JSON list of C-alpha atoms in Angstrom, two decimals:
[
{"chain": "A", "resi": 1, "resn": "MET", "atom": "CA", "xyz": [22.74, -11.74, 7.22]},
{"chain": "A", "resi": 2, "resn": "THR", "atom": "CA", "xyz": [25.33, -9.30, 5.95]},
{"chain": "A", "resi": 3, "resn": "LEU", "atom": "CA", "xyz": [24.62, -6.83, 3.17]},
{"chain": "A", "resi": 4, "resn": "ALA", "atom": "CA", "xyz": [26.58, -9.00, 0.73]},
{"chain": "A", "resi": 5, "resn": "GLU", "atom": "CA", "xyz": [24.63, -12.12, 1.78]},
{"chain": "A", "resi": 6, "resn": "ILE", "atom": "CA", "xyz": [21.30, -10.32, 1.37]},
{"chain": "A", "resi": 7, "resn": "LYS", "atom": "CA", "xyz": [22.18, -9.07, -2.11]},
{"chain": "A", "resi": 8, "resn": "ALA", "atom": "CA", "xyz": [23.47, -12.49, -3.18]},
{"chain": "A", "resi": 9, "resn": "ALA", "atom": "CA", "xyz": [20.32, -14.21, -1.91]},
{"chain": "A", "resi": 10, "resn": "VAL", "atom": "CA", "xyz": [17.99, -11.75, -3.68]},
{"chain": "A", "resi": 11, "resn": "ASP", "atom": "CA", "xyz": [20.04, -11.95, -6.89]},
{"chain": "A", "resi": 12, "resn": "GLY", "atom": "CA", "xyz": [19.89, -15.74, -6.61]},
{"chain": "A", "resi": 13, "resn": "GLY", "atom": "CA", "xyz": [16.09, -15.73, -6.51]},
{"chain": "A", "resi": 14, "resn": "GLN", "atom": "CA", "xyz": [15.67, -16.37, -2.80]},
{"chain": "A", "resi": 15, "resn": "THR", "atom": "CA", "xyz": [13.04, -14.50, -0.79]},
{"chain": "A", "resi": 16, "resn": "VAL", "atom": "CA", "xyz": [14.67, -12.38, 1.91]},
{"chain": "A", "resi": 17, "resn": "HIS", "atom": "CA", "xyz": [12.63, -10.79, 4.70]},
{"chain": "A", "resi": 18, "resn": "TRP", "atom": "CA", "xyz": [13.40, -8.19, 7.35]},
{"chain": "A", "resi": 19, "resn": "ALA", "atom": "CA", "xyz": [12.01, -8.50, 10.90]},
{"chain": "A", "resi": 20, "resn": "ASN", "atom": "CA", "xyz": [8.96, -10.55, 9.78]},
{"chain": "A", "resi": 21, "resn": "GLU", "atom": "CA", "xyz": [7.47, -11.92, 6.58]},
{"chain": "A", "resi": 22, "resn": "GLY", "atom": "CA", "xyz": [5.51, -8.71, 6.01]},
{"chain": "A", "resi": 23, "resn": "TYR", "atom": "CA", "xyz": [8.74, -7.03, 4.89]},
{"chain": "A", "resi": 24, "resn": "ARG", "atom": "CA", "xyz": [10.49, -8.35, 1.78]},
{"chain": "A", "resi": 25, "resn": "VAL", "atom": "CA", "xyz": [13.80, -7.30, 0.24]},
{"chain": "A", "resi": 26, "resn": "ILE", "atom": "CA", "xyz": [13.58, -6.80, -3.51]},
{"chain": "A", "resi": 27, "resn": "LYS", "atom": "CA", "xyz": [15.76, -5.47, -6.30]},
{"chain": "A", "resi": 28, "resn": "ASP", "atom": "CA", "xyz": [13.82, -3.01, -8.44]},
{"chain": "A", "resi": 29, "resn": "ARG", "atom": "CA", "xyz": [14.19, -2.44, -12.18]},
{"chain": "A", "resi": 30, "resn": "LEU", "atom": "CA", "xyz": [16.77, 0.30, -11.49]},
{"chain": "A", "resi": 31, "resn": "GLY", "atom": "CA", "xyz": [18.97, -2.14, -9.57]},
{"chain": "A", "resi": 32, "resn": "GLN", "atom": "CA", "xyz": [18.15, -0.66, -6.16]},
{"chain": "A", "resi": 33, "resn": "TYR", "atom": "CA", "xyz": [17.68, -2.98, -3.20]},
{"chain": "A", "resi": 34, "resn": "LEU", "atom": "CA", "xyz": [14.54, -2.03, -1.28]},
{"chain": "A", "resi": 35, "resn": "VAL", "atom": "CA", "xyz": [12.61, -3.31, 1.70]},
{"chain": "A", "resi": 36, "resn": "THR", "atom": "CA", "xyz": [8.92, -3.38, 0.82]},
{"chain": "A", "resi": 37, "resn": "TYR", "atom": "CA", "xyz": [6.01, -3.68, 3.21]},
{"chain": "A", "resi": 38, "resn": "LEU", "atom": "CA", "xyz": [3.84, -6.20, 1.42]},
{"chain": "A", "resi": 39, "resn": "PRO", "atom": "CA", "xyz": [0.38, -5.17, 2.70]},
{"chain": "A", "resi": 40, "resn": "ASN", "atom": "CA", "xyz": [0.59, -1.69, 1.15]},
{"chain": "A", "resi": 41, "resn": "GLY", "atom": "CA", "xyz": [3.64, -1.74, -1.16]},
{"chain": "A", "resi": 42, "resn": "SER", "atom": "CA", "xyz": [5.53, 1.05, 0.59]},
{"chain": "A", "resi": 43, "resn": "ALA", "atom": "CA", "xyz": [9.30, 0.78, 0.37]},
{"chain": "A", "resi": 44, "resn": "ILE", "atom": "CA", "xyz": [12.52, 2.08, 1.87]},
{"chain": "A", "resi": 45, "resn": "GLY", "atom": "CA", "xyz": [16.11, 1.62, 0.75]},
{"chain": "A", "resi": 46, "resn": "LEU", "atom": "CA", "xyz": [17.93, -1.40, 2.15]},
{"chain": "A", "resi": 47, "resn": "THR", "atom": "CA", "xyz": [20.87, 0.77, 3.22]},
{"chain": "A", "resi": 48, "resn": "ASP", "atom": "CA", "xyz": [21.72, 4.32, 4.22]},
{"chain": "A", "resi": 49, "resn": "ARG", "atom": "CA", "xyz": [22.43, 6.84, 1.46]},
{"chain": "A", "resi": 50, "resn": "ARG", "atom": "CA", "xyz": [26.10, 5.85, 1.20]},
{"chain": "A", "resi": 51, "resn": "GLY", "atom": "CA", "xyz": [25.03, 2.27, 0.65]},
{"chain": "A", "resi": 52, "resn": "ASP", "atom": "CA", "xyz": [27.15, 0.66, 3.33]},
{"chain": "A", "resi": 53, "resn": "ARG", "atom": "CA", "xyz": [24.93, 0.41, 6.42]},
{"chain": "A", "resi": 54, "resn": "LEU", "atom": "CA", "xyz": [21.76, -1.70, 6.61]},
{"chain": "A", "resi": 55, "resn": "ILE", "atom": "CA", "xyz": [18.52, -0.10, 7.78]},
{"chain": "A", "resi": 56, "resn": "GLY", "atom": "CA", "xyz": [18.23, -2.80, 10.43]},
{"chain": "A", "resi": 57, "resn": "ARG", "atom": "CA", "xyz": [20.36, -5.27, 12.35]},
{"chain": "A", "resi": 58, "resn": "GLU", "atom": "CA", "xyz": [21.96, -8.08, 10.35]},
{"chain": "A", "resi": 59, "resn": "ALA", "atom": "CA", "xyz": [20.27, -10.60, 12.66]},
{"chain": "A", "resi": 60, "resn": "ASP", "atom": "CA", "xyz": [16.82, -9.32, 11.61]},
{"chain": "A", "resi": 61, "resn": "PHE", "atom": "CA", "xyz": [17.21, -10.36, 7.95]},
{"chain": "A", "resi": 62, "resn": "PHE", "atom": "CA", "xyz": [16.39, -13.93, 6.95]},
{"chain": "A", "resi": 63, "resn": "VAL", "atom": "CA", "xyz": [15.65, -16.13, 3.94]},
{"chain": "A", "resi": 64, "resn": "SER", "atom": "CA", "xyz": [12.09, -17.39, 3.71]},
{"chain": "A", "resi": 65, "resn": "ARG", "atom": "CA", "xyz": [11.71, -21.06, 4.48]},
{"chain": "A", "resi": 66, "resn": "ALA", "atom": "CA", "xyz": [8.39, -21.30, 2.62]},
{"chain": "A", "resi": 67, "resn": "ALA", "atom": "CA", "xyz": [8.58, -22.59, -0.93]},
{"chain": "A", "resi": 68, "resn": "GLU", "atom": "CA", "xyz": [7.21, -20.08, -3.42]},
{"chain": "A", "resi": 69, "resn": "SER", "atom": "CA", "xyz": [6.38, -20.34, -7.07]},
{"chain": "A", "resi": 70, "resn": "PRO", "atom": "CA", "xyz": [8.27, -17.94, -9.36]},
{"chain": "A", "resi": 71, "resn": "ALA", "atom": "CA", "xyz": [5.07, -15.95, -9.93]},
{"chain": "A", "resi": 72, "resn": "ALA", "atom": "CA", "xyz": [4.50, -15.53, -6.20]},
{"chain": "A", "resi": 73, "resn": "GLY", "atom": "CA", "xyz": [8.06, -14.31, -5.75]},
{"chain": "A", "resi": 74, "resn": "GLN", "atom": "CA", "xyz": [7.34, -11.37, -8.06]},
{"chain": "A", "resi": 75, "resn": "GLY", "atom": "CA", "xyz": [4.26, -10.19, -6.16]},
{"chain": "A", "resi": 76, "resn": "GLY", "atom": "CA", "xyz": [5.97, -7.51, -4.11]},
{"chain": "A", "resi": 77, "resn": "ARG", "atom": "CA", "xyz": [8.03, -6.26, -7.02]},
{"chain": "A", "resi": 78, "resn": "ALA", "atom": "CA", "xyz": [5.07, -6.03, -9.39]},
{"chain": "A", "resi": 79, "resn": "HIS", "atom": "CA", "xyz": [3.01, -4.19, -6.78]},
{"chain": "A", "resi": 80, "resn": "LEU", "atom": "CA", "xyz": [5.84, -1.75, -6.11]},
{"chain": "A", "resi": 81, "resn": "GLU", "atom": "CA", "xyz": [6.47, -1.04, -9.79]},
{"chain": "A", "resi": 82, "resn": "GLY", "atom": "CA", "xyz": [2.79, -0.45, -10.41]},
{"chain": "A", "resi": 83, "resn": "ALA", "atom": "CA", "xyz": [2.61, 1.85, -7.41]},
{"chain": "A", "resi": 84, "resn": "THR", "atom": "CA", "xyz": [5.45, 4.02, -8.68]},
{"chain": "A", "resi": 85, "resn": "SER", "atom": "CA", "xyz": [3.74, 4.82, -11.98]},
{"chain": "A", "resi": 86, "resn": "PRO", "atom": "CA", "xyz": [1.83, 8.08, -12.08]},
{"chain": "A", "resi": 87, "resn": "PRO", "atom": "CA", "xyz": [-1.94, 7.68, -12.05]},
{"chain": "A", "resi": 88, "resn": "THR", "atom": "CA", "xyz": [-3.70, 7.98, -15.37]},
{"chain": "A", "resi": 89, "resn": "SER", "atom": "CA", "xyz": [-7.03, 9.60, -15.97]},
{"chain": "A", "resi": 90, "resn": "PRO", "atom": "CA", "xyz": [-9.34, 9.32, -18.96]},
{"chain": "A", "resi": 91, "resn": "ARG", "atom": "CA", "xyz": [-9.19, 12.09, -21.53]},
{"chain": "A", "resi": 92, "resn": "ALA", "atom": "CA", "xyz": [-12.03, 14.58, -21.39]},
{"chain": "A", "resi": 93, "resn": "ASP", "atom": "CA", "xyz": [-13.53, 13.31, -24.67]},
{"chain": "A", "resi": 94, "resn": "GLN", "atom": "CA", "xyz": [-13.59, 9.71, -23.36]},
{"chain": "A", "resi": 95, "resn": "ARG", "atom": "CA", "xyz": [-15.52, 10.38, -20.18]},
{"chain": "A", "resi": 96, "resn": "GLY", "atom": "CA", "xyz": [-19.01, 8.95, -20.14]}
]
């Protein structure tokens, strides 16, 4: 898949993977396209810093053939967004 095809598929609600189904391409809330590793939520940009060269070969990107519910399609994105928030700790007066 080309960069344009990947972006169009993600924007169209399709699930795009890289190399295997453990890696999913998402668009985050800032509009960045990222490749996330589903087991731990780590992510890397889909392209180089200039935004014109994919991190992998075009042939390694593919659309998932498995049907997913809309909620399941958000799993990687929700995990990533939660992981980017700073950790919170209870205030000193609330500790038990």
